[in-house]
Amino acid sequence: MPVPSLSRALHAHLGAALLGVAVLAAPVAAGAQTAYPGKPIRLVVPFPPGGGTDMIARTVAQKLADQNKWNVIVDNRPGAGGNLGVDAVAKSPADGYTLVIGQTSNLAINPTLYPKLPYDPLKDLVPVALVSSSPIVMAAPANSPFKSYADVVAAAKGKPDALTLGFSGNGTVAHLAGELAENAADIKLRHIPYKGAAQAMTDLVSGQIDLYMSSVPTLLGQVRNGKLKVIAITSAKRSPQLPDVPTLAESGYKGFEAVTWFGILAPAGTPAPIVAQLNKAVNAALQQPDVADKLRSEGGEVLGGTAEQFSALLKAEVPRWAKIVKDSGASLD
């Protein structure tokens, strides 16, 4: 089943201004600059340590601290597919001292997947800045007999619901990308949802599960050290970090694309000057060569842009993923 192009949506809303000086928010008043921040800023990661979201958050948080002499604390609050951490921030004081790094799953997918989501991403949060995006990959243990997605399809057709497919969290982009890949090939895999990437990596490397869907940053280290191999990638084009891995579109599933994006948000009602100051700081951090190189080396594409561009993207992504969820038949069961 073709997936509507996320890359087209990103470029439509971000355009050529990404990471350019032109996208930086106008300076806030001198009084606001001196008043904020007057205490540590907490950046909530709604997933456990060690995964791709955590790596991105810590890379950006460290640069924000270094460049601005701020005290930025990364706070991991996993649970319920990222909902617990996002909800905690949505209900926090709107003073700029509690932020969250959200992604496609908990901001654009969960509103449809969860019948009683405790927050509304369009009403309870205000976008600050996009950070990066990443394709999803299907990986297997290094000694797996599978060399391509065609091998997986052949094995699954021979033994329906026998091969195991892991992913971190129901309703994540990885989960839906797996569902969509199965639907496209008319196969059925046995799903093994994990609370985070750390235990999943242990089980995958040891062969306790056959396959795993995840963003590139989560898996790239284990691929480079020879413990895992990547069978397919969900982006429209091949990844520069995995140039030998064919896309699912190349593997016979024309139009297939599923990419996840990451961005920083604050509680709704956060003063506009503070949002502007944070946006300017995040863009400045992303322009630093060490940060950009780190994100790219882990399989990500650096984004950035204005808070308004992130807001426009989010408003487009919620209905886009609502259709994908419904068309795929994905559920939390």
GROMACS .gro file of N, CA and C in nm, residues 237-328:
model
  276
  237LYS      N    1   1.417   0.728  -0.090
  237LYS     CA    2   1.551   0.708  -0.146
  237LYS      C    3   1.639   0.634  -0.046
  238ARG      N    4   1.746   0.575  -0.093
  238ARG     CA    5   1.838   0.504  -0.005
  238ARG      C    6   1.906   0.601   0.092
  239SER      N    7   1.943   0.548   0.206
  239SER     CA    8   2.009   0.629   0.308
  239SER      C    9   2.158   0.639   0.278
  240PRO      N   10   2.216   0.760   0.291
  240PRO     CA   11   2.362   0.774   0.272
  240PRO      C   12   2.441   0.687   0.370
  241GLN      N   13   2.384   0.659   0.489
  241GLN     CA   14   2.452   0.575   0.586
  241GLN      C   15   2.438   0.426   0.556
  242LEU      N   16   2.341   0.391   0.473
  242LEU     CA   17   2.316   0.251   0.437
  242LEU      C   18   2.297   0.241   0.286
  243PRO      N   19   2.398   0.279   0.209
  243PRO     CA   20   2.380   0.291   0.064
  243PRO      C   21   2.351   0.159  -0.007
  244ASP      N   22   2.384   0.047   0.055
  244ASP     CA   23   2.363  -0.083  -0.009
  244ASP      C   24   2.228  -0.144   0.022
  245VAL      N   25   2.151  -0.078   0.107
  245VAL     CA   26   2.021  -0.133   0.147
  245VAL      C   27   1.911  -0.079   0.055
  246PRO      N   28   1.839  -0.167  -0.015
  246PRO     CA   29   1.733  -0.120  -0.105
  246PRO      C   30   1.611  -0.072  -0.027
  247THR      N   31   1.541   0.024  -0.084
  247THR     CA   32   1.416   0.069  -0.025
  247THR      C   33   1.306  -0.032  -0.054
  248LEU      N   34   1.199  -0.025   0.024
  248LEU     CA   35   1.086  -0.113  -0.005
  248LEU      C   36   1.024  -0.077  -0.140
  249ALA      N   37   1.031   0.050  -0.177
  249ALA     CA   38   0.981   0.090  -0.309
  249ALA      C   39   1.061   0.022  -0.419
  250GLU      N   40   1.193   0.011  -0.400
  250GLU     CA   41   1.278  -0.058  -0.496
  250GLU      C   42   1.253  -0.208  -0.496
  251SER      N   43   1.204  -0.259  -0.384
  251SER     CA   44   1.184  -0.402  -0.369
  251SER      C   45   1.051  -0.450  -0.426
  252GLY      N   46   0.983  -0.363  -0.497
  252GLY     CA   47   0.860  -0.404  -0.563
  252GLY      C   48   0.735  -0.340  -0.508
  253TYR      N   49   0.749  -0.251  -0.407
  253TYR     CA   50   0.632  -0.190  -0.346
  253TYR      C   51   0.633  -0.041  -0.377
  254LYS      N   52   0.596  -0.010  -0.499
  254LYS     CA   53   0.606   0.125  -0.553
  254LYS      C   54   0.531   0.227  -0.467
  255GLY      N   55   0.597   0.338  -0.441
  255GLY     CA   56   0.537   0.445  -0.365
  255GLY      C   57   0.545   0.431  -0.214
  256PHE      N   58   0.606   0.323  -0.164
  256PHE     CA   59   0.613   0.301  -0.020
  256PHE      C   60   0.710   0.402   0.043
  257GLU      N   61   0.663   0.470   0.147
  257GLU     CA   62   0.748   0.563   0.222
  257GLU      C   63   0.689   0.585   0.360
  258ALA      N   64   0.772   0.575   0.462
  258ALA     CA   65   0.731   0.604   0.599
  258ALA      C   66   0.853   0.658   0.673
  259VAL      N   67   0.849   0.786   0.705
  259VAL     CA   68   0.962   0.853   0.769
  259VAL      C   69   0.913   0.920   0.897
  260THR      N   70   0.993   0.915   1.001
  260THR     CA   71   0.956   0.979   1.126
  260THR      C   72   1.034   1.109   1.145
  261TRP      N   73   0.968   1.209   1.202
  261TRP     CA   74   1.035   1.335   1.230
  261TRP      C   75   1.033   1.362   1.381
  262PHE      N   76   1.125   1.445   1.424
  262PHE     CA   77   1.141   1.478   1.566
  262PHE      C   78   1.141   1.629   1.583
  263GLY      N   79   1.073   1.677   1.687
  263GLY     CA   80   1.071   1.820   1.711
  263GLY      C   81   1.050   1.853   1.857
  264ILE      N   82   1.085   1.973   1.896
  264ILE     CA   83   1.073   2.018   2.035
  264ILE      C   84   0.947   2.104   2.048
  265LEU      N   85   0.871   2.078   2.154
  265LEU     CA   86   0.746   2.151   2.180
  265LEU      C   87   0.741   2.195   2.325
  266ALA      N   88   0.654   2.291   2.352
  266ALA     CA   89   0.631   2.343   2.487
  266ALA      C   90   0.481   2.338   2.516
  267PRO      N   91   0.443   2.353   2.642
  267PRO     CA   92   0.299   2.358   2.673
  267PRO      C   93   0.232   2.475   2.604
  268ALA      N   94   0.107   2.454   2.562
  268ALA     CA   95   0.030   2.563   2.501
  268ALA      C   96   0.021   2.680   2.599
  269GLY      N   97   0.030   2.798   2.546
  269GLY     CA   98   0.027   2.917   2.630
  269GLY      C   99   0.164   2.969   2.668
  270THR      N  100   0.270   2.897   2.630
  270THR     CA  101   0.405   2.947   2.655
  270THR      C  102   0.422   3.080   2.583
  271PRO      N  103   0.471   3.184   2.650
  271PRO     CA  104   0.482   3.316   2.587
  271PRO      C  105   0.559   3.313   2.456
  272ALA      N  106   0.508   3.385   2.357
  272ALA     CA  107   0.569   3.387   2.223
  272ALA      C  108   0.716   3.428   2.225
  273PRO      N  109   0.756   3.526   2.308
  273PRO     CA  110   0.899   3.561   2.310
  273PRO      C  111   0.988   3.445   2.355
  274ILE      N  112   0.939   3.364   2.448
  274ILE     CA  113   1.017   3.250   2.494
  274ILE      C  114   1.025   3.144   2.384
  275VAL      N  115   0.913   3.119   2.315
  275VAL     CA  116   0.915   3.024   2.203
  275VAL      C  117   1.014   3.071   2.096
  276ALA      N  118   1.012   3.201   2.068
  276ALA     CA  119   1.103   3.257   1.968
  276ALA      C  120   1.249   3.241   2.011
  277GLN      N  121   1.276   3.265   2.139
  277GLN     CA  122   1.413   3.252   2.190
  277GLN      C  123   1.459   3.106   2.181
  278LEU      N  124   1.372   3.015   2.219
  278LEU     CA  125   1.406   2.873   2.211
  278LEU      C  126   1.426   2.829   2.066
  279ASN      N  127   1.339   2.875   1.977
  279ASN     CA  128   1.352   2.840   1.836
  279ASN      C  129   1.486   2.886   1.780
  280LYS      N  130   1.521   3.010   1.813
  280LYS     CA  131   1.649   3.064   1.766
  280LYS      C  132   1.766   2.981   1.819
  281ALA      N  133   1.759   2.940   1.945
  281ALA     CA  134   1.867   2.862   2.005
  281ALA      C  135   1.877   2.723   1.943
  282VAL      N  136   1.762   2.659   1.917
  282VAL     CA  137   1.765   2.525   1.855
  282VAL      C  138   1.822   2.533   1.714
  283ASN      N  139   1.778   2.631   1.635
  283ASN     CA  140   1.833   2.646   1.501
  283ASN      C  141   1.983   2.672   1.502
  284ALA      N  142   2.027   2.754   1.596
  284ALA     CA  143   2.171   2.781   1.607
  284ALA      C  144   2.247   2.653   1.642
  285ALA      N  145   2.189   2.570   1.729
  285ALA     CA  146   2.254   2.444   1.765
  285ALA      C  147   2.262   2.350   1.645
  286LEU      N  148   2.155   2.343   1.566
  286LEU     CA  149   2.152   2.253   1.451
  286LEU      C  150   2.249   2.296   1.342
  287GLN      N  151   2.284   2.424   1.338
  287GLN     CA  152   2.378   2.473   1.238
  287GLN      C  153   2.523   2.441   1.273
  288GLN      N  154   2.548   2.400   1.395
  288GLN     CA  155   2.684   2.367   1.434
  288GLN      C  156   2.728   2.237   1.367
  289PRO      N  157   2.847   2.235   1.306
  289PRO     CA  158   2.892   2.117   1.231
  289PRO      C  159   2.893   1.989   1.314
  290ASP      N  160   2.930   1.997   1.441
  290ASP     CA  161   2.937   1.875   1.520
  290ASP      C  162   2.799   1.815   1.545
  291VAL      N  163   2.698   1.903   1.565
  291VAL     CA  164   2.562   1.854   1.585
  291VAL      C  165   2.507   1.798   1.455
  292ALA      N  166   2.520   1.873   1.347
  292ALA     CA  167   2.469   1.826   1.218
  292ALA      C  168   2.536   1.695   1.177
  293ASP      N  169   2.668   1.687   1.195
  293ASP     CA  170   2.740   1.564   1.159
  293ASP      C  171   2.694   1.446   1.244
  294LYS      N  172   2.669   1.472   1.373
  294LYS     CA  173   2.624   1.365   1.462
  294LYS      C  174   2.489   1.312   1.417
  295LEU      N  175   2.395   1.400   1.389
  295LEU     CA  176   2.262   1.357   1.348
  295LEU      C  177   2.267   1.284   1.214
  296ARG      N  178   2.345   1.335   1.122
  296ARG     CA  179   2.355   1.271   0.990
  296ARG      C  180   2.428   1.137   0.999
  297SER      N  181   2.531   1.131   1.083
  297SER     CA  182   2.606   1.005   1.095
  297SER      C  183   2.522   0.894   1.153
  298GLU      N  184   2.417   0.932   1.226
  298GLU     CA  185   2.327   0.834   1.284
  298GLU      C  186   2.205   0.806   1.195
  299GLY      N  187   2.210   0.856   1.072
  299GLY     CA  188   2.105   0.825   0.977
  299GLY      C  189   1.995   0.927   0.967
  300GLY      N  190   2.010   1.043   1.033
  300GLY     CA  191   1.905   1.144   1.031
  300GLY      C  192   1.930   1.253   0.928
  301GLU      N  193   1.825   1.327   0.897
  301GLU     CA  194   1.833   1.446   0.813
  301GLU      C  195   1.805   1.566   0.902
  302VAL      N  196   1.896   1.664   0.902
  302VAL     CA  197   1.879   1.782   0.987
  302VAL      C  198   1.771   1.871   0.927
  303LEU      N  199   1.680   1.921   1.012
  303LEU     CA  200   1.570   2.004   0.966
  303LEU      C  201   1.582   2.146   1.018
  304GLY      N  202   1.521   2.178   1.132
  304GLY     CA  203   1.520   2.316   1.179
  304GLY      C  204   1.402   2.390   1.119
  305GLY      N  205   1.408   2.522   1.118
  305GLY     CA  206   1.300   2.603   1.064
  305GLY      C  207   1.227   2.680   1.172
  306THR      N  208   1.125   2.755   1.134
  306THR     CA  209   1.052   2.838   1.229
  306THR      C  210   0.949   2.756   1.305
  307ALA      N  211   0.904   2.812   1.415
  307ALA     CA  212   0.797   2.748   1.492
  307ALA      C  213   0.670   2.741   1.409
  308GLU      N  214   0.647   2.841   1.326
  308GLU     CA  215   0.527   2.843   1.243
  308GLU      C  216   0.532   2.732   1.138
  309GLN      N  217   0.648   2.704   1.085
  309GLN     CA  218   0.661   2.595   0.988
  309GLN      C  219   0.634   2.460   1.053
  310PHE      N  220   0.685   2.443   1.175
  310PHE     CA  221   0.660   2.318   1.247
  310PHE      C  222   0.510   2.306   1.275
  311SER      N  223   0.446   2.415   1.314
  311SER     CA  224   0.304   2.412   1.342
  311SER      C  225   0.224   2.373   1.218
  312ALA      N  226   0.260   2.428   1.102
  312ALA     CA  227   0.191   2.395   0.978
  312ALA      C  228   0.209   2.248   0.942
  313LEU      N  229   0.330   2.198   0.962
  313LEU     CA  230   0.356   2.056   0.934
  313LEU      C  231   0.272   1.967   1.024
  314LEU      N  232   0.267   2.000   1.153
  314LEU     CA  233   0.191   1.919   1.248
  314LEU      C  234   0.042   1.916   1.211
  315LYS      N  235  -0.011   2.030   1.170
  315LYS     CA  236  -0.151   2.035   1.131
  315LYS      C  237  -0.179   1.951   1.008
  316ALA      N  238  -0.079   1.935   0.922
  316ALA     CA  239  -0.095   1.851   0.803
  316ALA      C  240  -0.074   1.703   0.835
  317GLU      N  241   0.015   1.675   0.928
  317GLU     CA  242   0.051   1.537   0.957
  317GLU      C  243  -0.056   1.461   1.035
  318VAL      N  244  -0.129   1.529   1.123
  318VAL     CA  245  -0.230   1.459   1.202
  318VAL      C  246  -0.335   1.392   1.112
  319PRO      N  247  -0.396   1.463   1.018
  319PRO     CA  248  -0.492   1.394   0.930
  319PRO      C  249  -0.426   1.296   0.834
  320ARG      N  250  -0.304   1.324   0.792
  320ARG     CA  251  -0.234   1.232   0.701
  320ARG      C  252  -0.215   1.096   0.766
  321TRP      N  253  -0.167   1.095   0.892
  321TRP     CA  254  -0.143   0.969   0.961
  321TRP      C  255  -0.273   0.906   1.009
  322ALA      N  256  -0.376   0.986   1.030
  322ALA     CA  257  -0.506   0.929   1.065
  322ALA      C  258  -0.553   0.837   0.953
  323LYS      N  259  -0.533   0.878   0.830
  323LYS     CA  260  -0.572   0.795   0.716
  323LYS      C  261  -0.486   0.669   0.709
  324ILE      N  262  -0.356   0.684   0.735
  324ILE     CA  263  -0.267   0.567   0.731
  324ILE      C  264  -0.306   0.465   0.837
  325VAL      N  265  -0.336   0.513   0.958
  325VAL     CA  266  -0.377   0.424   1.065
  325VAL      C  267  -0.503   0.347   1.025
  326LYS      N  268  -0.602   0.418   0.972
  326LYS     CA  269  -0.727   0.354   0.936
  326LYS      C  270  -0.711   0.258   0.818
  327ASP      N  271  -0.633   0.300   0.717
  327ASP     CA  272  -0.614   0.215   0.600
  327ASP      C  273  -0.533   0.089   0.631
  328SER      N  274  -0.438   0.102   0.725
  328SER     CA  275  -0.353  -0.013   0.758
  328SER      C  276  -0.424  -0.116   0.846
   0.00000   0.00000   0.00000
